Amino acid sequence: MMTAVKSVFTSSHLQMPEYEPVKTYEKGYEERKYAPSRWVSTSLDLMTSEEATISKKERRESFFKLFNYISGENEGSQKIEMTAPVARQYIPGQGPACETKYTMSFFVPREFTENTPKPKAPDVTITNLPQMTVFVKKFSGFADDDKYLEEMKRFVSILEEDGHQVKDDVYYFAGYDSPFKLLNRRNEVWLVKDCEDGQLSHQVVPNASSGGDPAEKLETSGGEEQSHIENPAGAEAGAVGGAEAAGPASEDQTFNANPNEVGMD
């Protein structure tokens, strides 16, 4: 098991979702339009404050549910390559004591888009991301949820200063690097552009018992069965708007710095 984990997080050239770069702004953020894509996801409700964060234990458990899926816990026992990034979606609850919906997702490689293996675990689902436009802010270093929230608040202020409208009921964190990578780390905050085209901002999880219909075609515009679990940053080499090759993906500080042990920071 450990050999497999280390192999995933030391490999390179990971597939990433495709996007079209719209604009890079002087204040250091980007606007991107993502193509429709497919993800494998797991969700939970956080009974905490409006700015709910997930514990390391919960992040670790979510991550390994998805890692087990790509390791063969799916119909057909197919092995699926790791991709980047690991995306985390938060849909804040309304009020000080409401549930916040948290979803972690791995991008499904393009060769599995049309025939996505159904998950065996009842709390792992196949979800679709329709075409969407997002504002993206990159930052480096090791980042826990508090750091992501700090960066997100700064980003919201910058976008407001520049006159941009974004969805205020959802936000995303994205990690691209193994905890074994010490320098030039890549983290991103995504905020969904509040467009007039009706694009959705919330992930709608398909039937949890079946993992949804893997044969369902991806659509280029949102619908009730579509999800907005965004896929940050670049695409692999040759893809539309592909960013520079990033380090291998991880669940952002899920793993201990000790390369011989999987654990918490």
Short mmCIF file of C-alpha atoms in Angstrom, two decimals:
data_model
loop_
_atom_site.label_atom_id
_atom_site.label_comp_id
_atom_site.label_asym_id
_atom_site.label_seq_id
_atom_site.Cartn_x
_atom_site.Cartn_y
_atom_site.Cartn_z
CA MET A 1 0.00 0.00 0.00
CA MET A 2 2.71 2.47 0.98
CA THR A 3 4.61 1.76 -2.23
CA ALA A 4 1.50 2.60 -4.23
CA VAL A 5 0.93 5.81 -2.31
CA LYS A 6 4.53 6.96 -2.72
CA SER A 7 4.41 6.11 -6.42
CA VAL A 8 1.34 8.28 -6.91
CA PHE A 9 2.85 11.24 -5.13
CA THR A 10 6.25 11.15 -6.76
CA SER A 11 5.05 10.72 -10.35
CA SER A 12 4.82 13.57 -12.83
CA HIS A 13 2.76 14.52 -15.89
CA LEU A 14 -0.54 14.09 -14.08
CA GLN A 15 -3.68 14.74 -16.09
CA MET A 16 -5.56 17.92 -15.24
CA PRO A 17 -8.88 19.32 -16.43
CA GLU A 18 -8.82 21.52 -19.51
CA TYR A 19 -9.47 25.23 -19.39
CA GLU A 20 -9.27 28.28 -21.60
CA PRO A 21 -7.36 31.21 -20.07
CA VAL A 22 -9.59 34.28 -20.29
CA LYS A 23 -7.42 36.94 -18.68
CA THR A 24 -4.54 37.44 -16.26
CA TYR A 25 -4.95 40.53 -14.09
CA GLU A 26 -2.27 42.91 -12.86
CA LYS A 27 -3.12 42.12 -9.24
CA GLY A 28 -1.97 38.56 -9.70
CA TYR A 29 -5.09 36.50 -10.33
CA GLU A 30 -6.57 34.74 -13.36
CA GLU A 31 -9.93 34.24 -15.02
CA ARG A 32 -10.42 30.80 -16.57
CA LYS A 33 -13.17 29.01 -18.46
CA TYR A 34 -13.20 25.30 -17.75
CA ALA A 35 -14.45 22.67 -20.16
CA PRO A 36 -16.97 20.07 -18.96
CA SER A 37 -15.28 17.36 -16.93
CA ARG A 38 -15.94 14.33 -14.77
CA TRP A 39 -14.92 13.80 -11.16
CA VAL A 40 -15.13 11.17 -8.44
CA SER A 41 -16.31 12.73 -5.19
CA THR A 42 -17.19 12.16 -1.57
CA SER A 43 -19.16 14.56 0.64
CA LEU A 44 -20.04 15.22 4.25
CA ASP A 45 -21.91 17.82 6.25
CA LEU A 46 -20.01 19.94 8.75
CA MET A 47 -22.13 21.00 11.71
CA THR A 48 -20.06 24.03 12.47
CA SER A 49 -19.84 27.75 11.84
CA GLU A 50 -20.45 29.66 8.60
CA GLU A 51 -16.74 29.43 7.79
CA ALA A 52 -16.55 25.73 8.48
CA THR A 53 -13.28 23.94 8.07
CA ILE A 54 -12.64 20.25 8.01
CA SER A 55 -10.41 18.43 10.48
CA LYS A 56 -7.24 16.64 9.39
CA LYS A 57 -8.89 13.35 10.31
CA GLU A 58 -11.91 14.11 8.12
CA ARG A 59 -9.70 15.26 5.23
CA ARG A 60 -7.61 12.11 5.50
CA GLU A 61 -10.69 9.88 5.51
CA SER A 62 -12.17 11.68 2.49
CA PHE A 63 -8.91 11.48 0.61
CA PHE A 64 -8.51 7.74 1.12
CA LYS A 65 -12.07 7.00 0.07
CA LEU A 66 -11.16 8.51 -3.30
CA PHE A 67 -7.68 6.98 -3.35
CA ASN A 68 -9.19 3.54 -2.71
CA TYR A 69 -11.56 4.10 -5.62
CA ILE A 70 -8.74 4.77 -8.09
CA SER A 71 -6.78 1.87 -6.57
CA GLY A 72 -9.46 -0.60 -7.63
CA GLU A 73 -12.47 -0.26 -5.34
CA ASN A 74 -14.78 0.13 -8.32
CA GLU A 75 -16.81 -2.11 -10.58
CA GLY A 76 -14.30 -3.95 -12.71
CA SER A 77 -11.53 -3.36 -10.15
CA GLN A 78 -9.84 -0.97 -12.57
CA LYS A 79 -6.69 0.90 -11.63
CA ILE A 80 -6.98 4.61 -12.42
CA GLU A 81 -4.05 7.02 -12.52
CA MET A 82 -3.87 9.84 -10.00
CA THR A 83 -4.71 13.26 -11.41
CA ALA A 84 -4.42 16.86 -10.27
CA PRO A 85 -5.64 18.80 -8.48
CA VAL A 86 -7.42 17.51 -5.41
CA ALA A 87 -10.39 19.87 -5.25
CA ARG A 88 -12.33 20.73 -2.12
CA GLN A 89 -15.68 22.47 -2.32
CA TYR A 90 -17.40 24.25 0.56
CA ILE A 91 -21.04 25.32 0.47
CA PRO A 92 -21.49 27.36 3.67
CA GLY A 93 -24.60 26.89 5.74
CA GLN A 94 -26.82 29.89 6.26
CA GLY A 95 -26.54 31.09 9.84
CA PRO A 96 -24.15 30.43 12.74
CA ALA A 97 -25.18 26.81 13.40
CA CYS A 98 -26.14 25.38 10.00
CA GLU A 99 -24.55 22.56 8.07
CA THR A 100 -21.78 23.34 5.61
CA LYS A 101 -21.55 20.91 2.71
CA TYR A 102 -18.00 19.75 2.06
CA THR A 103 -16.97 17.76 -1.01
CA MET A 104 -13.56 16.45 -2.02
CA SER A 105 -12.99 15.33 -5.63
CA PHE A 106 -10.41 13.76 -7.92
CA PHE A 107 -10.53 14.57 -11.64
CA VAL A 108 -11.40 11.48 -13.73
CA PRO A 109 -8.79 10.90 -16.48
CA ARG A 110 -10.10 11.55 -19.98
CA GLU A 111 -9.75 7.92 -21.04
CA PHE A 112 -12.41 7.05 -18.42
CA THR A 113 -14.83 9.88 -19.21
CA GLU A 114 -17.20 7.81 -21.36
CA ASN A 115 -16.91 4.60 -19.31
CA THR A 116 -16.33 5.68 -15.73
CA PRO A 117 -16.20 2.70 -13.34
CA LYS A 118 -18.90 2.90 -10.70
CA PRO A 119 -17.61 3.17 -7.13
CA LYS A 120 -18.17 0.26 -4.76
CA ALA A 121 -18.32 2.50 -1.70
CA PRO A 122 -21.84 3.93 -1.19
CA ASP A 123 -20.48 7.35 -0.16
CA VAL A 124 -18.29 7.79 -3.26
CA THR A 125 -20.04 9.17 -6.35
CA ILE A 126 -19.34 10.14 -9.95
CA THR A 127 -20.10 13.81 -10.59
CA ASN A 128 -20.02 16.09 -13.62
CA LEU A 129 -18.70 19.62 -13.89
CA PRO A 130 -20.29 21.70 -16.63
CA GLN A 131 -18.49 24.47 -18.46
CA MET A 132 -17.81 27.25 -15.97
CA THR A 133 -15.88 30.47 -15.46
CA VAL A 134 -13.85 31.04 -12.30
CA PHE A 135 -11.45 33.55 -10.82
CA VAL A 136 -8.31 31.85 -9.48
CA LYS A 137 -5.71 33.05 -6.98
CA LYS A 138 -2.51 31.05 -6.58
CA PHE A 139 -0.33 31.03 -3.51
CA SER A 140 2.65 28.96 -2.37
CA GLY A 141 3.84 27.22 0.75
CA PHE A 142 2.18 24.68 3.01
CA ALA A 143 -1.47 25.59 3.55
CA ASP A 144 -4.05 24.44 6.05
CA ASP A 145 -7.68 25.54 5.92
CA ASP A 146 -6.98 28.67 7.97
CA LYS A 147 -4.42 29.76 5.38
CA TYR A 148 -6.83 29.06 2.53
CA LEU A 149 -9.55 31.08 4.25
CA GLU A 150 -7.14 33.96 4.81
CA GLU A 151 -6.18 33.94 1.13
CA MET A 152 -9.81 33.68 0.07
CA LYS A 153 -10.84 36.74 2.10
CA ARG A 154 -8.05 38.78 0.56
CA PHE A 155 -9.07 37.56 -2.87
CA VAL A 156 -12.72 38.52 -2.34
CA SER A 157 -11.63 42.04 -1.40
CA ILE A 158 -9.47 42.34 -4.52
CA LEU A 159 -12.29 41.13 -6.77
CA GLU A 160 -14.70 43.60 -5.20
CA GLU A 161 -12.21 46.43 -5.76
CA ASP A 162 -11.98 45.42 -9.41
CA GLY A 163 -15.75 45.33 -9.81
CA HIS A 164 -16.16 41.56 -10.31
CA GLN A 165 -19.23 39.68 -9.13
CA VAL A 166 -18.75 36.18 -7.72
CA LYS A 167 -20.98 33.57 -6.12
CA ASP A 168 -21.12 34.16 -2.38
CA ASP A 169 -22.51 30.76 -1.45
CA VAL A 170 -19.66 28.49 -2.51
CA TYR A 171 -15.86 28.46 -2.59
CA TYR A 172 -13.12 26.02 -3.54
CA PHE A 173 -9.64 25.08 -2.40
CA ALA A 174 -7.26 23.16 -4.67
CA GLY A 175 -3.96 21.46 -3.90
CA TYR A 176 -1.41 20.19 -6.39
CA ASP A 177 1.60 18.99 -4.39
CA SER A 178 2.74 16.11 -2.27
CA PRO A 179 3.74 17.02 1.29
CA PHE A 180 7.18 15.72 0.30
CA LYS A 181 7.60 18.70 -1.99
CA LEU A 182 9.17 21.56 -0.03
CA LEU A 183 9.66 24.34 -2.60
CA ASN A 184 7.49 25.99 -5.26
CA ARG A 185 4.30 24.55 -3.88
CA ARG A 186 1.04 25.38 -5.63
CA ASN A 187 -2.27 26.08 -3.92
CA GLU A 188 -5.31 27.80 -5.38
CA VAL A 189 -8.54 29.45 -4.28
CA TRP A 190 -11.37 29.46 -6.83
CA LEU A 191 -14.38 31.73 -6.82
CA VAL A 192 -17.16 31.21 -9.34
CA LYS A 193 -17.90 34.16 -11.60
CA ASP A 194 -21.49 35.31 -11.19
CA CYS A 195 -22.46 35.14 -14.85
CA GLU A 196 -25.76 35.85 -16.51
CA ASP A 197 -25.77 32.53 -18.32
CA GLY A 198 -27.22 30.57 -15.42
CA GLN A 199 -24.14 28.48 -14.66
CA LEU A 200 -24.55 26.62 -11.40
CA SER A 201 -22.23 26.88 -8.46
CA HIS A 202 -23.30 23.91 -6.38
CA GLN A 203 -22.43 20.30 -6.82
CA VAL A 204 -25.45 18.06 -7.14
CA VAL A 205 -24.37 14.58 -6.07
CA PRO A 206 -25.83 11.74 -8.18
CA ASN A 207 -27.45 8.65 -6.69
CA ALA A 208 -25.08 7.67 -3.89
CA SER A 209 -25.89 3.98 -4.08
CA SER A 210 -24.98 3.67 -7.74
CA GLY A 211 -22.45 6.47 -8.11
CA GLY A 212 -24.61 8.02 -10.80
CA ASP A 213 -24.74 7.00 -14.40
CA PRO A 214 -21.16 6.85 -15.70
CA ALA A 215 -22.46 6.71 -19.26
CA GLU A 216 -24.22 10.05 -18.95
CA LYS A 217 -22.80 12.55 -21.45
CA LEU A 218 -21.08 15.66 -20.19
CA GLU A 219 -22.95 18.82 -21.11
CA THR A 220 -21.50 22.23 -21.85
CA SER A 221 -24.01 24.11 -19.73
CA GLY A 222 -25.40 23.62 -16.24
CA GLY A 223 -28.51 21.69 -15.34
CA GLU A 224 -30.01 20.31 -12.16
CA GLU A 225 -27.96 17.15 -12.36
CA GLN A 226 -24.72 19.01 -13.06
CA SER A 227 -22.12 19.89 -10.48
CA HIS A 228 -19.76 22.79 -10.01
CA ILE A 229 -16.92 21.05 -8.28
CA GLU A 230 -14.30 23.05 -9.99
CA ASN A 231 -11.18 21.82 -11.36
CA PRO A 232 -8.48 24.25 -10.72
CA ALA A 233 -5.52 25.29 -12.59
CA GLY A 234 -3.99 23.90 -15.62
CA ALA A 235 -4.39 21.12 -17.99
CA GLU A 236 -1.92 18.52 -19.06
CA ALA A 237 0.48 19.23 -21.88
CA GLY A 238 -1.37 19.82 -25.12
CA ALA A 239 -4.68 20.62 -23.42
CA VAL A 240 -6.46 23.90 -23.87
CA GLY A 241 -4.89 26.52 -21.66
CA GLY A 242 -2.56 24.02 -20.03
CA ALA A 243 -0.58 25.54 -17.22
CA GLU A 244 3.00 24.70 -16.41
CA ALA A 245 3.43 21.16 -15.14
CA ALA A 246 2.61 21.11 -11.46
CA GLY A 247 3.96 18.78 -8.83
CA PRO A 248 1.96 15.67 -8.03
CA ALA A 249 -1.39 16.18 -6.40
CA SER A 250 -2.15 15.47 -2.79
CA GLU A 251 -4.88 16.14 -0.32
CA ASP A 252 -3.00 19.19 0.96
CA GLN A 253 -1.24 18.24 4.17
CA THR A 254 -3.02 14.91 4.56
CA PHE A 255 0.28 13.06 4.75
CA ASN A 256 3.00 13.21 7.34
CA ALA A 257 6.32 14.62 6.20
CA ASN A 258 7.85 11.24 6.98
CA PRO A 259 7.94 9.48 3.58
CA ASN A 260 7.64 6.10 5.30
CA GLU A 261 4.39 6.85 7.02
CA VAL A 262 0.96 8.00 5.99
CA GLY A 263 -0.49 10.25 8.68
CA MET A 264 -1.38 13.74 9.65
CA ASP A 265 0.74 16.88 9.76
#
